[in-house]
PDB file of C-alpha atoms (C1' of nucleotides) in Angstrom:
ATOM      1  CA  MET O 596     -32.887   7.832  20.628  1.00  0.00           C
ATOM      2  CA  ILE O 597     -35.127   9.711  22.556  1.00  0.00           C
ATOM      3  CA  HIS O 598     -37.392   7.072  22.124  1.00  0.00           C
ATOM      4  CA  GLN O 599     -40.353   7.215  24.544  1.00  0.00           C
ATOM      5  CA  ARG O 600     -41.345   3.434  25.288  1.00  0.00           C
ATOM      6  CA  GLU O 601     -44.360   2.135  23.700  1.00  0.00           C
ATOM      7  CA  CYS O 602     -44.680  -1.124  26.647  1.00  0.00           C
ATOM      8  CA  PRO O 603     -43.918   0.416  30.070  1.00  0.00           C
ATOM      9  CA  ILE O 604     -42.841  -3.719  30.359  1.00  0.00           C
ATOM     10  CA  GLU O 605     -39.881  -2.677  27.558  1.00  0.00           C
ATOM     11  CA  THR O 606     -38.629  -0.295  30.276  1.00  0.00           C
ATOM     12  CA  VAL O 607     -39.005  -2.919  32.940  1.00  0.00           C
ATOM     13  CA  ILE O 608     -36.900  -4.503  31.162  1.00  0.00           C
ATOM     14  CA  HIS O 609     -35.212  -2.336  29.690  1.00  0.00           C
ATOM     15  CA  VAL O 610     -33.791  -1.468  33.178  1.00  0.00           C
ATOM     16  CA  LEU O 611     -33.884  -4.588  34.467  1.00  0.00           C
ATOM     17  CA  GLY O 612     -32.426  -6.540  31.516  1.00  0.00           C
ATOM     18  CA  GLY O 613     -28.808  -6.469  31.617  1.00  0.00           C
ATOM     19  CA  LYS O 614     -27.133 -10.549  32.700  1.00  0.00           C
ATOM     20  CA  TRP O 615     -26.127  -9.417  35.632  1.00  0.00           C
ATOM     21  CA  LYS O 616     -28.446  -6.393  36.607  1.00  0.00           C
ATOM     22  CA  PRO O 617     -30.537  -8.354  38.374  1.00  0.00           C
ATOM     23  CA  MET O 618     -27.669 -10.046  40.993  1.00  0.00           C
ATOM     24  CA  ILE O 619     -26.371  -6.624  41.132  1.00  0.00           C
ATOM     25  CA  LEU O 620     -29.267  -4.761  42.918  1.00  0.00           C
ATOM     26  CA  TRP O 621     -29.665  -8.278  44.139  1.00  0.00           C
ATOM     27  CA  HIS O 622     -26.354  -7.134  46.661  1.00  0.00           C
ATOM     28  CA  LEU O 623     -26.878  -3.244  47.149  1.00  0.00           C
ATOM     29  CA  MET O 624     -30.494  -3.765  48.324  1.00  0.00           C
ATOM     30  CA  GLU O 625     -28.525  -5.743  51.343  1.00  0.00           C
ATOM     31  CA  SER O 626     -26.612  -2.668  51.526  1.00  0.00           C
ATOM     32  CA  THR O 627     -23.702  -0.767  50.041  1.00  0.00           C
ATOM     33  CA  LYS O 628     -20.630  -2.179  48.150  1.00  0.00           C
ATOM     34  CA  ARG O 629     -17.895  -1.863  46.091  1.00  0.00           C
ATOM     35  CA  TYR O 630     -16.900  -2.565  43.287  1.00  0.00           C
ATOM     36  CA  ASN O 631     -14.243  -5.216  44.606  1.00  0.00           C
ATOM     37  CA  ASP O 632     -16.717  -6.235  46.851  1.00  0.00           C
ATOM     38  CA  LEU O 633     -19.265  -6.792  44.005  1.00  0.00           C
ATOM     39  CA  GLU O 634     -16.689  -8.906  41.831  1.00  0.00           C
ATOM     40  CA  LYS O 635     -15.930 -11.207  44.456  1.00  0.00           C
ATOM     41  CA  LEU O 636     -20.234 -11.929  45.315  1.00  0.00           C
ATOM     42  CA  ILE O 637     -20.188 -11.713  41.034  1.00  0.00           C
ATOM     43  CA  PRO O 638     -17.399 -14.089  40.247  1.00  0.00           C
ATOM     44  CA  ASP O 639     -18.343 -14.830  36.273  1.00  0.00           C
ATOM     45  CA  VAL O 640     -18.731 -10.995  35.257  1.00  0.00           C
ATOM     46  CA  SER O 641     -16.037  -9.287  33.219  1.00  0.00           C
ATOM     47  CA  GLN O 642     -14.937  -6.081  34.506  1.00  0.00           C
ATOM     48  CA  LYS O 643     -16.492  -4.473  31.490  1.00  0.00           C
ATOM     49  CA  MET O 644     -19.255  -5.827  31.881  1.00  0.00           C
ATOM     50  CA  LEU O 645     -20.187  -4.518  35.898  1.00  0.00           C
ATOM     51  CA  THR O 646     -18.387  -1.244  34.983  1.00  0.00           C
ATOM     52  CA  GLN O 647     -21.047  -0.761  31.845  1.00  0.00           C
ATOM     53  CA  HIS O 648     -23.880  -2.147  34.041  1.00  0.00           C
ATOM     54  CA  LEU O 649     -22.944   0.114  36.801  1.00  0.00           C
ATOM     55  CA  ARG O 650     -23.455   2.481  34.467  1.00  0.00           C
ATOM     56  CA  ASP O 651     -26.378   2.358  33.164  1.00  0.00           C
ATOM     57  CA  LEU O 652     -28.002   1.662  36.581  1.00  0.00           C
ATOM     58  CA  GLU O 653     -26.652   4.706  37.395  1.00  0.00           C
ATOM     59  CA  GLN O 654     -27.760   6.575  34.332  1.00  0.00           C
ATOM     60  CA  GLU O 655     -31.411   4.888  35.560  1.00  0.00           C
ATOM     61  CA  GLY O 656     -31.499   6.842  38.792  1.00  0.00           C
ATOM     62  CA  VAL O 657     -31.339   3.708  40.635  1.00  0.00           C
ATOM     63  CA  ILE O 658     -28.217   3.437  41.368  1.00  0.00           C
ATOM     64  CA  GLU O 659     -25.025   5.809  43.261  1.00  0.00           C
ATOM     65  CA  ARG O 660     -21.760   5.891  43.005  1.00  0.00           C
ATOM     66  CA  THR O 661     -19.597   7.510  45.549  1.00  0.00           C
ATOM     67  CA  VAL O 662     -15.875   8.354  45.100  1.00  0.00           C
ATOM     68  CA  TYR O 663     -14.320   8.688  47.817  1.00  0.00           C
ATOM     69  CA  PRO O 664     -10.473  10.474  46.828  1.00  0.00           C
ATOM     70  CA  THR O 665      -8.286   8.701  48.566  1.00  0.00           C
ATOM     71  CA  VAL O 666      -5.697   6.408  47.445  1.00  0.00           C
ATOM     72  CA  PRO O 667      -5.892   3.702  46.755  1.00  0.00           C
ATOM     73  CA  PRO O 668      -9.267   4.749  45.438  1.00  0.00           C
ATOM     74  CA  LYS O 669     -12.239   3.880  47.297  1.00  0.00           C
ATOM     75  CA  VAL O 670     -16.071   3.791  45.113  1.00  0.00           C
ATOM     76  CA  GLU O 671     -18.905   3.120  46.559  1.00  0.00           C
ATOM     77  CA  TYR O 672     -22.647   1.921  45.126  1.00  0.00           C
ATOM     78  CA  SER O 673     -25.799   1.843  46.736  1.00  0.00           C
ATOM     79  CA  LEU O 674     -29.034   1.293  45.608  1.00  0.00           C
ATOM     80  CA  SER O 675     -30.887   5.013  45.511  1.00  0.00           C
ATOM     81  CA  GLU O 676     -34.631   6.558  47.120  1.00  0.00           C
ATOM     82  CA  TYR O 677     -35.360   5.751  43.704  1.00  0.00           C
ATOM     83  CA  GLY O 678     -34.026   2.750  43.314  1.00  0.00           C
ATOM     84  CA  ARG O 679     -35.633   1.016  46.427  1.00  0.00           C
ATOM     85  CA  THR O 680     -38.556   1.402  44.339  1.00  0.00           C
ATOM     86  CA  LEU O 681     -38.239  -2.122  42.609  1.00  0.00           C
ATOM     87  CA  ILE O 682     -37.965  -3.726  45.255  1.00  0.00           C
ATOM     88  CA  PRO O 683     -41.842  -4.757  45.875  1.00  0.00           C
ATOM     89  CA  VAL O 684     -41.138  -4.917  41.920  1.00  0.00           C
ATOM     90  CA  ALA O 685     -38.459  -7.276  42.705  1.00  0.00           C
ATOM     91  CA  GLU O 686     -40.362  -9.912  45.820  1.00  0.00           C
ATOM     92  CA  VAL O 687     -42.945  -9.730  42.626  1.00  0.00           C
ATOM     93  CA  LEU O 688     -41.042 -11.175  39.429  1.00  0.00           C
ATOM     94  CA  CYS O 689     -39.421 -13.536  42.100  1.00  0.00           C
ATOM     95  CA  ALA O 690     -42.342 -14.731  43.746  1.00  0.00           C
ATOM     96  CA  TRP O 691     -43.587 -15.453  40.197  1.00  0.00           C
ATOM     97  CA  GLY O 692     -39.864 -16.864  38.455  1.00  0.00           C
ATOM     98  CA  GLU O 693     -39.418 -18.643  41.499  1.00  0.00           C
ATOM     99  CA  ASN O 694     -43.153 -20.263  41.209  1.00  0.00           C
ATOM    100  CA  HIS O 695     -42.215 -20.805  37.184  1.00  0.00           C
ATOM    101  CA  ASN O 696     -38.320 -22.667  37.823  1.00  0.00           C
ATOM    102  CA  GLU O 697     -40.639 -25.254  40.460  1.00  0.00           C
ATOM    103  CA  ARG O 698     -43.214 -25.751  37.327  1.00  0.00           C
ATOM    104  CA  LYS O 699     -40.999 -26.199  35.060  1.00  0.00           C
ATOM    105  CA  GLN O 700     -39.117 -29.106  37.018  1.00  0.00           C
ATOM    106  CA  GLU O 701     -42.226 -30.506  37.651  1.00  0.00           C
ATOM    107  CA  GLU O 702     -43.001 -31.082  33.846  1.00  0.00           C
ATOM    108  CA  PRO O 703     -40.119 -30.768  31.688  1.00  0.00           C
ATOM    109  CA  ALA O 704     -41.622 -32.784  29.264  1.00  0.00           C
ATOM    110  CA  SER O 705     -46.030 -31.170  28.123  1.00  0.00           C
TER     111      SER O 705
ATOM    112  CA  MET D 143     -28.757 -26.692  28.560  1.00  0.00           C
ATOM    113  CA  ILE D 144     -31.070 -28.133  31.808  1.00  0.00           C
ATOM    114  CA  HIS D 145     -29.267 -25.617  34.160  1.00  0.00           C
ATOM    115  CA  GLN D 146     -31.273 -24.261  37.250  1.00  0.00           C
ATOM    116  CA  ARG D 147     -31.742 -19.880  37.022  1.00  0.00           C
ATOM    117  CA  GLU D 148     -29.918 -18.736  39.488  1.00  0.00           C
ATOM    118  CA  CYS D 149     -31.251 -15.305  39.756  1.00  0.00           C
ATOM    119  CA  PRO D 150     -36.040 -15.962  39.920  1.00  0.00           C
ATOM    120  CA  ILE D 151     -35.713 -11.868  38.286  1.00  0.00           C
ATOM    121  CA  GLU D 152     -33.404 -13.950  35.419  1.00  0.00           C
ATOM    122  CA  THR D 153     -36.274 -16.335  34.904  1.00  0.00           C
ATOM    123  CA  VAL D 154     -38.957 -13.770  34.124  1.00  0.00           C
ATOM    124  CA  ILE D 155     -37.062 -11.834  32.135  1.00  0.00           C
ATOM    125  CA  HIS D 156     -36.279 -14.419  29.564  1.00  0.00           C
ATOM    126  CA  VAL D 157     -39.912 -15.315  29.756  1.00  0.00           C
ATOM    127  CA  LEU D 158     -41.545 -11.605  28.859  1.00  0.00           C
ATOM    128  CA  GLY D 159     -38.063 -10.333  27.352  1.00  0.00           C
ATOM    129  CA  GLY D 160     -38.351 -10.137  23.943  1.00  0.00           C
ATOM    130  CA  LYS D 161     -38.492  -8.270  21.642  1.00  0.00           C
ATOM    131  CA  TRP D 162     -42.008  -8.101  20.787  1.00  0.00           C
ATOM    132  CA  LYS D 163     -43.379 -10.188  24.167  1.00  0.00           C
ATOM    133  CA  PRO D 164     -45.064  -7.382  25.902  1.00  0.00           C
ATOM    134  CA  MET D 165     -47.046  -6.639  23.342  1.00  0.00           C
ATOM    135  CA  ILE D 166     -47.889 -10.207  22.611  1.00  0.00           C
ATOM    136  CA  LEU D 167     -48.857 -10.802  26.280  1.00  0.00           C
ATOM    137  CA  TRP D 168     -50.239  -8.045  26.398  1.00  0.00           C
ATOM    138  CA  HIS D 169     -52.682  -7.538  23.418  1.00  0.00           C
ATOM    139  CA  LEU D 170     -53.347 -11.667  25.159  1.00  0.00           C
ATOM    140  CA  MET D 171     -55.200 -10.378  28.002  1.00  0.00           C
ATOM    141  CA  GLU D 172     -57.467  -8.026  26.438  1.00  0.00           C
ATOM    142  CA  SER D 173     -58.524 -11.409  24.287  1.00  0.00           C
ATOM    143  CA  THR D 174     -58.004 -14.628  22.259  1.00  0.00           C
ATOM    144  CA  LYS D 175     -56.771 -13.650  19.093  1.00  0.00           C
ATOM    145  CA  ARG D 176     -55.691 -14.970  15.630  1.00  0.00           C
ATOM    146  CA  TYR D 177     -52.008 -15.153  14.268  1.00  0.00           C
ATOM    147  CA  ASN D 178     -53.531 -11.986  11.738  1.00  0.00           C
ATOM    148  CA  ASP D 179     -54.905  -9.967  14.696  1.00  0.00           C
ATOM    149  CA  LEU D 180     -51.401 -10.586  15.897  1.00  0.00           C
ATOM    150  CA  GLU D 181     -49.289  -9.158  13.155  1.00  0.00           C
ATOM    151  CA  LYS D 182     -52.146  -6.392  13.041  1.00  0.00           C
ATOM    152  CA  LEU D 183     -52.376  -5.399  16.423  1.00  0.00           C
ATOM    153  CA  ILE D 184     -48.092  -5.420  16.114  1.00  0.00           C
ATOM    154  CA  PRO D 185     -47.651  -4.117  12.993  1.00  0.00           C
ATOM    155  CA  ASP D 186     -43.780  -3.965  13.501  1.00  0.00           C
ATOM    156  CA  VAL D 187     -42.596  -7.444  13.797  1.00  0.00           C
ATOM    157  CA  SER D 188     -41.798  -9.724  11.429  1.00  0.00           C
ATOM    158  CA  GLN D 189     -43.907 -13.443  10.697  1.00  0.00           C
ATOM    159  CA  LYS D 190     -40.548 -14.762  11.266  1.00  0.00           C
ATOM    160  CA  MET D 191     -40.790 -13.420  15.146  1.00  0.00           C
ATOM    161  CA  LEU D 192     -44.078 -13.366  15.212  1.00  0.00           C
ATOM    162  CA  THR D 193     -44.045 -17.469  14.967  1.00  0.00           C
ATOM    163  CA  GLN D 194     -40.472 -17.828  17.476  1.00  0.00           C
ATOM    164  CA  HIS D 195     -42.868 -15.810  20.286  1.00  0.00           C
ATOM    165  CA  LEU D 196     -45.717 -17.548  20.423  1.00  0.00           C
ATOM    166  CA  ARG D 197     -43.634 -21.123  20.101  1.00  0.00           C
ATOM    167  CA  ASP D 198     -42.048 -20.123  23.163  1.00  0.00           C
ATOM    168  CA  LEU D 199     -44.618 -18.265  25.016  1.00  0.00           C
ATOM    169  CA  GLU D 200     -46.348 -21.357  24.019  1.00  0.00           C
ATOM    170  CA  GLN D 201     -43.712 -23.369  25.403  1.00  0.00           C
ATOM    171  CA  GLU D 202     -43.836 -21.642  28.760  1.00  0.00           C
ATOM    172  CA  GLY D 203     -46.951 -22.819  28.993  1.00  0.00           C
ATOM    173  CA  VAL D 204     -48.719 -19.079  29.174  1.00  0.00           C
ATOM    174  CA  ILE D 205     -50.682 -19.642  26.266  1.00  0.00           C
ATOM    175  CA  GLU D 206     -52.296 -21.674  24.298  1.00  0.00           C
ATOM    176  CA  ARG D 207     -52.204 -22.994  20.900  1.00  0.00           C
ATOM    177  CA  THR D 208     -55.706 -23.938  19.362  1.00  0.00           C
ATOM    178  CA  VAL D 209     -55.673 -25.009  15.969  1.00  0.00           C
ATOM    179  CA  TYR D 210     -59.158 -24.873  13.928  1.00  0.00           C
ATOM    180  CA  PRO D 211     -58.990 -27.865  10.865  1.00  0.00           C
ATOM    181  CA  THR D 212     -60.906 -25.744   8.402  1.00  0.00           C
ATOM    182  CA  VAL D 213     -60.435 -24.093   5.293  1.00  0.00           C
ATOM    183  CA  PRO D 214     -58.427 -22.284   5.183  1.00  0.00           C
ATOM    184  CA  PRO D 215     -56.680 -22.963   8.768  1.00  0.00           C
ATOM    185  CA  LYS D 216     -57.746 -20.936  12.016  1.00  0.00           C
ATOM    186  CA  VAL D 217     -55.009 -20.508  14.563  1.00  0.00           C
ATOM    187  CA  GLU D 218     -55.643 -18.962  17.801  1.00  0.00           C
ATOM    188  CA  TYR D 219     -53.927 -18.372  20.496  1.00  0.00           C
ATOM    189  CA  SER D 220     -54.593 -16.638  23.649  1.00  0.00           C
ATOM    190  CA  LEU D 221     -53.998 -16.826  27.359  1.00  0.00           C
ATOM    191  CA  SER D 222     -53.731 -19.622  29.811  1.00  0.00           C
ATOM    192  CA  GLU D 223     -54.861 -20.170  32.792  1.00  0.00           C
ATOM    193  CA  TYR D 224     -51.094 -20.268  33.992  1.00  0.00           C
ATOM    194  CA  GLY D 225     -50.432 -16.823  32.009  1.00  0.00           C
ATOM    195  CA  ARG D 226     -53.426 -15.764  33.465  1.00  0.00           C
ATOM    196  CA  THR D 227     -51.472 -15.225  37.373  1.00  0.00           C
ATOM    197  CA  LEU D 228     -48.680 -13.326  35.085  1.00  0.00           C
ATOM    198  CA  ILE D 229     -51.675 -10.240  34.951  1.00  0.00           C
ATOM    199  CA  PRO D 230     -50.375  -8.978  38.074  1.00  0.00           C
ATOM    200  CA  VAL D 231     -46.998  -9.117  38.062  1.00  0.00           C
ATOM    201  CA  ALA D 232     -47.422  -7.357  34.562  1.00  0.00           C
ATOM    202  CA  GLU D 233     -49.677  -4.589  36.141  1.00  0.00           C
ATOM    203  CA  VAL D 234     -46.446  -3.743  38.854  1.00  0.00           C
ATOM    204  CA  LEU D 235     -43.815  -3.831  35.811  1.00  0.00           C
ATOM    205  CA  CYS D 236     -46.665  -1.263  34.207  1.00  0.00           C
ATOM    206  CA  ALA D 237     -47.036   0.962  37.044  1.00  0.00           C
ATOM    207  CA  TRP D 238     -43.039   1.193  37.989  1.00  0.00           C
ATOM    208  CA  GLY D 239     -42.356   1.574  34.156  1.00  0.00           C
ATOM    209  CA  GLU D 240     -44.901   4.422  33.646  1.00  0.00           C
ATOM    210  CA  ASN D 241     -43.446   6.236  36.668  1.00  0.00           C
ATOM    211  CA  HIS D 242     -39.914   5.566  35.795  1.00  0.00           C
ATOM    212  CA  ASN D 243     -40.570   7.112  32.360  1.00  0.00           C
ATOM    213  CA  GLU D 244     -42.579   9.797  33.018  1.00  0.00           C
ATOM    214  CA  ARG D 245     -39.208  10.376  35.622  1.00  0.00           C
ATOM    215  CA  LYS D 246     -37.052  10.198  32.090  1.00  0.00           C
ATOM    216  CA  GLN D 247     -39.126  12.938  30.347  1.00  0.00           C
ATOM    217  CA  GLU D 248     -38.846  15.424  33.694  1.00  0.00           C
ATOM    218  CA  GLU D 249     -35.300  14.948  34.031  1.00  0.00           C
ATOM    219  CA  PRO D 250     -33.908  14.421  30.826  1.00  0.00           C
ATOM    220  CA  ALA D 251     -30.634  15.794  31.947  1.00  0.00           C
ATOM    221  CA  SER D 252     -29.056  15.015  35.120  1.00  0.00           C
TER     222      SER D 252
ATOM    223  C1'  DT L  29     -55.540 -24.668 -14.104  1.00  0.00           C
ATOM    224  C1'  DC L  30     -54.486 -20.081 -11.586  1.00  0.00           C
ATOM    225  C1'  DA L  31     -55.225 -17.834  -7.787  1.00  0.00           C
ATOM    226  C1'  DC L  32     -55.877 -16.274  -3.439  1.00  0.00           C
ATOM    227  C1'  DT L  33     -55.691 -17.255   2.133  1.00  0.00           C
ATOM    228  C1'  DC L  34     -53.380 -18.662   6.122  1.00  0.00           C
ATOM    229  C1'  DC L  35     -50.067 -19.642   9.318  1.00  0.00           C
ATOM    230  C1'  DC L  36     -46.156 -20.566   9.065  1.00  0.00           C
ATOM    231  C1'  DT L  37     -40.845 -23.104   7.591  1.00  0.00           C
ATOM    232  C1'  DT L  38     -35.889 -21.793   6.250  1.00  0.00           C
ATOM    233  C1'  DA L  39     -31.257 -20.002   4.888  1.00  0.00           C
ATOM    234  C1'  DC L  40     -29.359 -15.130   4.980  1.00  0.00           C
ATOM    235  C1'  DT L  41     -28.054 -10.619   7.046  1.00  0.00           C
ATOM    236  C1'  DT L  42     -27.843  -7.330   9.685  1.00  0.00           C
ATOM    237  C1'  DT L  43     -27.556  -5.556  15.342  1.00  0.00           C
ATOM    238  C1'  DT L  44     -26.471  -5.677  19.401  1.00  0.00           C
ATOM    239  C1'  DA L  45     -24.637  -7.955  23.948  1.00  0.00           C
ATOM    240  C1'  DA L  46     -21.142  -9.772  26.085  1.00  0.00           C
ATOM    241  C1'  DG L  47     -16.467 -11.314  26.524  1.00  0.00           C
ATOM    242  C1'  DT L  48     -11.051 -11.124  26.417  1.00  0.00           C
ATOM    243  C1'  DA L  49      -6.892  -9.271  26.640  1.00  0.00           C
ATOM    244  C1'  DT L  50      -4.661  -6.116  27.215  1.00  0.00           C
ATOM    245  C1'  DG L  51      -4.162  -0.746  29.435  1.00  0.00           C
ATOM    246  C1'  DT L  52      -3.482   2.921  33.040  1.00  0.00           C
ATOM    247  C1'  DA L  53      -3.846   7.188  37.222  1.00  0.00           C
ATOM    248  C1'  DC L  54      -2.788   7.156  41.085  1.00  0.00           C
ATOM    249  C1'  DC L  55       0.273   7.444  45.911  1.00  0.00           C
ATOM    250  C1'  DG L  56       2.984   4.965  48.993  1.00  0.00           C
ATOM    251  C1'  DT L  57       5.635   1.118  49.974  1.00  0.00           C
ATOM    252  C1'  DA L  58      10.622  -0.992  49.322  1.00  0.00           C
TER     253       DA L  58
ATOM    254  C1'  DT S1274      13.149   2.049  40.010  1.00  0.00           C
ATOM    255  C1'  DA S1275       9.762  -1.571  40.461  1.00  0.00           C
ATOM    256  C1'  DC S1276       5.613  -2.811  42.575  1.00  0.00           C
ATOM    257  C1'  DG S1277       1.258  -3.237  44.241  1.00  0.00           C
ATOM    258  C1'  DG S1278      -3.484  -2.212  45.526  1.00  0.00           C
ATOM    259  C1'  DT S1279      -8.622   0.432  42.964  1.00  0.00           C
ATOM    260  C1'  DA S1280     -11.351   1.158  39.946  1.00  0.00           C
ATOM    261  C1'  DC S1281     -12.155   1.411  35.993  1.00  0.00           C
ATOM    262  C1'  DA S1282     -10.926   2.066  29.521  1.00  0.00           C
ATOM    263  C1'  DT S1283     -10.147   0.394  25.408  1.00  0.00           C
ATOM    264  C1'  DA S1284      -9.751  -2.013  20.709  1.00  0.00           C
ATOM    265  C1'  DC S1285     -10.730  -6.260  19.206  1.00  0.00           C
ATOM    266  C1'  DT S1286     -14.513 -10.818  18.571  1.00  0.00           C
ATOM    267  C1'  DT S1287     -17.755 -14.504  20.062  1.00  0.00           C
ATOM    268  C1'  DA S1288     -21.853 -14.702  20.371  1.00  0.00           C
ATOM    269  C1'  DA S1289     -27.025 -14.347  20.670  1.00  0.00           C
ATOM    270  C1'  DA S1290     -31.188 -11.797  18.955  1.00  0.00           C
ATOM    271  C1'  DA S1291     -33.384  -9.957  15.365  1.00  0.00           C
ATOM    272  C1'  DG S1292     -34.506  -9.035  10.490  1.00  0.00           C
ATOM    273  C1'  DT S1293     -35.408  -9.493   5.815  1.00  0.00           C
ATOM    274  C1'  DA S1294     -36.402 -12.146   2.096  1.00  0.00           C
ATOM    275  C1'  DA S1295     -38.424 -15.993   0.150  1.00  0.00           C
ATOM    276  C1'  DG S1296     -40.923 -20.955  -0.103  1.00  0.00           C
ATOM    277  C1'  DG S1297     -44.677 -23.853   0.777  1.00  0.00           C
ATOM    278  C1'  DG S1298     -49.665 -26.111   1.681  1.00  0.00           C
ATOM    279  C1'  DA S1299     -54.278 -27.644   1.104  1.00  0.00           C
ATOM    280  C1'  DG S1300     -57.788 -26.658   0.232  1.00  0.00           C
ATOM    281  C1'  DT S1301     -61.439 -23.852  -2.736  1.00  0.00           C
ATOM    282  C1'  DG S1302     -63.227 -20.158  -5.747  1.00  0.00           C
ATOM    283  C1'  DA S1303     -62.754 -18.361 -10.777  1.00  0.00           C
TER     284       DA S1303
END
DNA sequence: TCACTCCCTTACTTTTAAGTATGTACCGTA
DNA sequence: TACGGTACATACTTAAAAGTAAGGGAGTGA
């Protein structure tokens, strides 16, 4: 499992590339969110996938998980210092993606 | 199937996100390549996946396929004009990915 | 006539990702 | 005693991506 990823692009795709990860990050880039908030903001995600993707992102170091030992429990997720380095990357991706979507709309048949 | 992709980041991941697509594009960013060249440059890819990914990339408009009706046939793949707009995107991704890989090497246990 | 090269195609199997459904710990309140 | 709210975990199922193996057409050289 400790395999050096060949191409750094694949690394990024691995970090961002779950079905819901871009959307999770998108919301966390705006502000810290609780687990419940994310569930509401991303209505179609299942609890399993939300938790799993949050764990993945935490493990990659891009988000932080803070537990408040209250009752009922409160868990906050936020972009880490390091995770903020993703913001300019996300902007570049967004720009290209938006442009690409427009392009595809214009010429559905090539 | 004509569903507006919600997040433009997902669009990019869709375009770049096959197992071999980043490597294919990497090689085509350097220069035009024949099918055979790509097979040799990417030893572990199967013919099926290579063909399929080339078709995908062609359909997205980022690469061009040129057939020379010679015998034996000759097929060249190259980055399209539009595909070249991916180069700066790839550079940003590479930079972040490389940094991330280094980071992971330094602190395998967090 | 047979083999060879190039660029695939197709059918089938395996692996990986995602979805669904249910259960749990905590404690305070009714 | 049962119930509610938060943030999960676990087992099982389905769907999507990738891998494997075999074949094919078209012309050329032996």
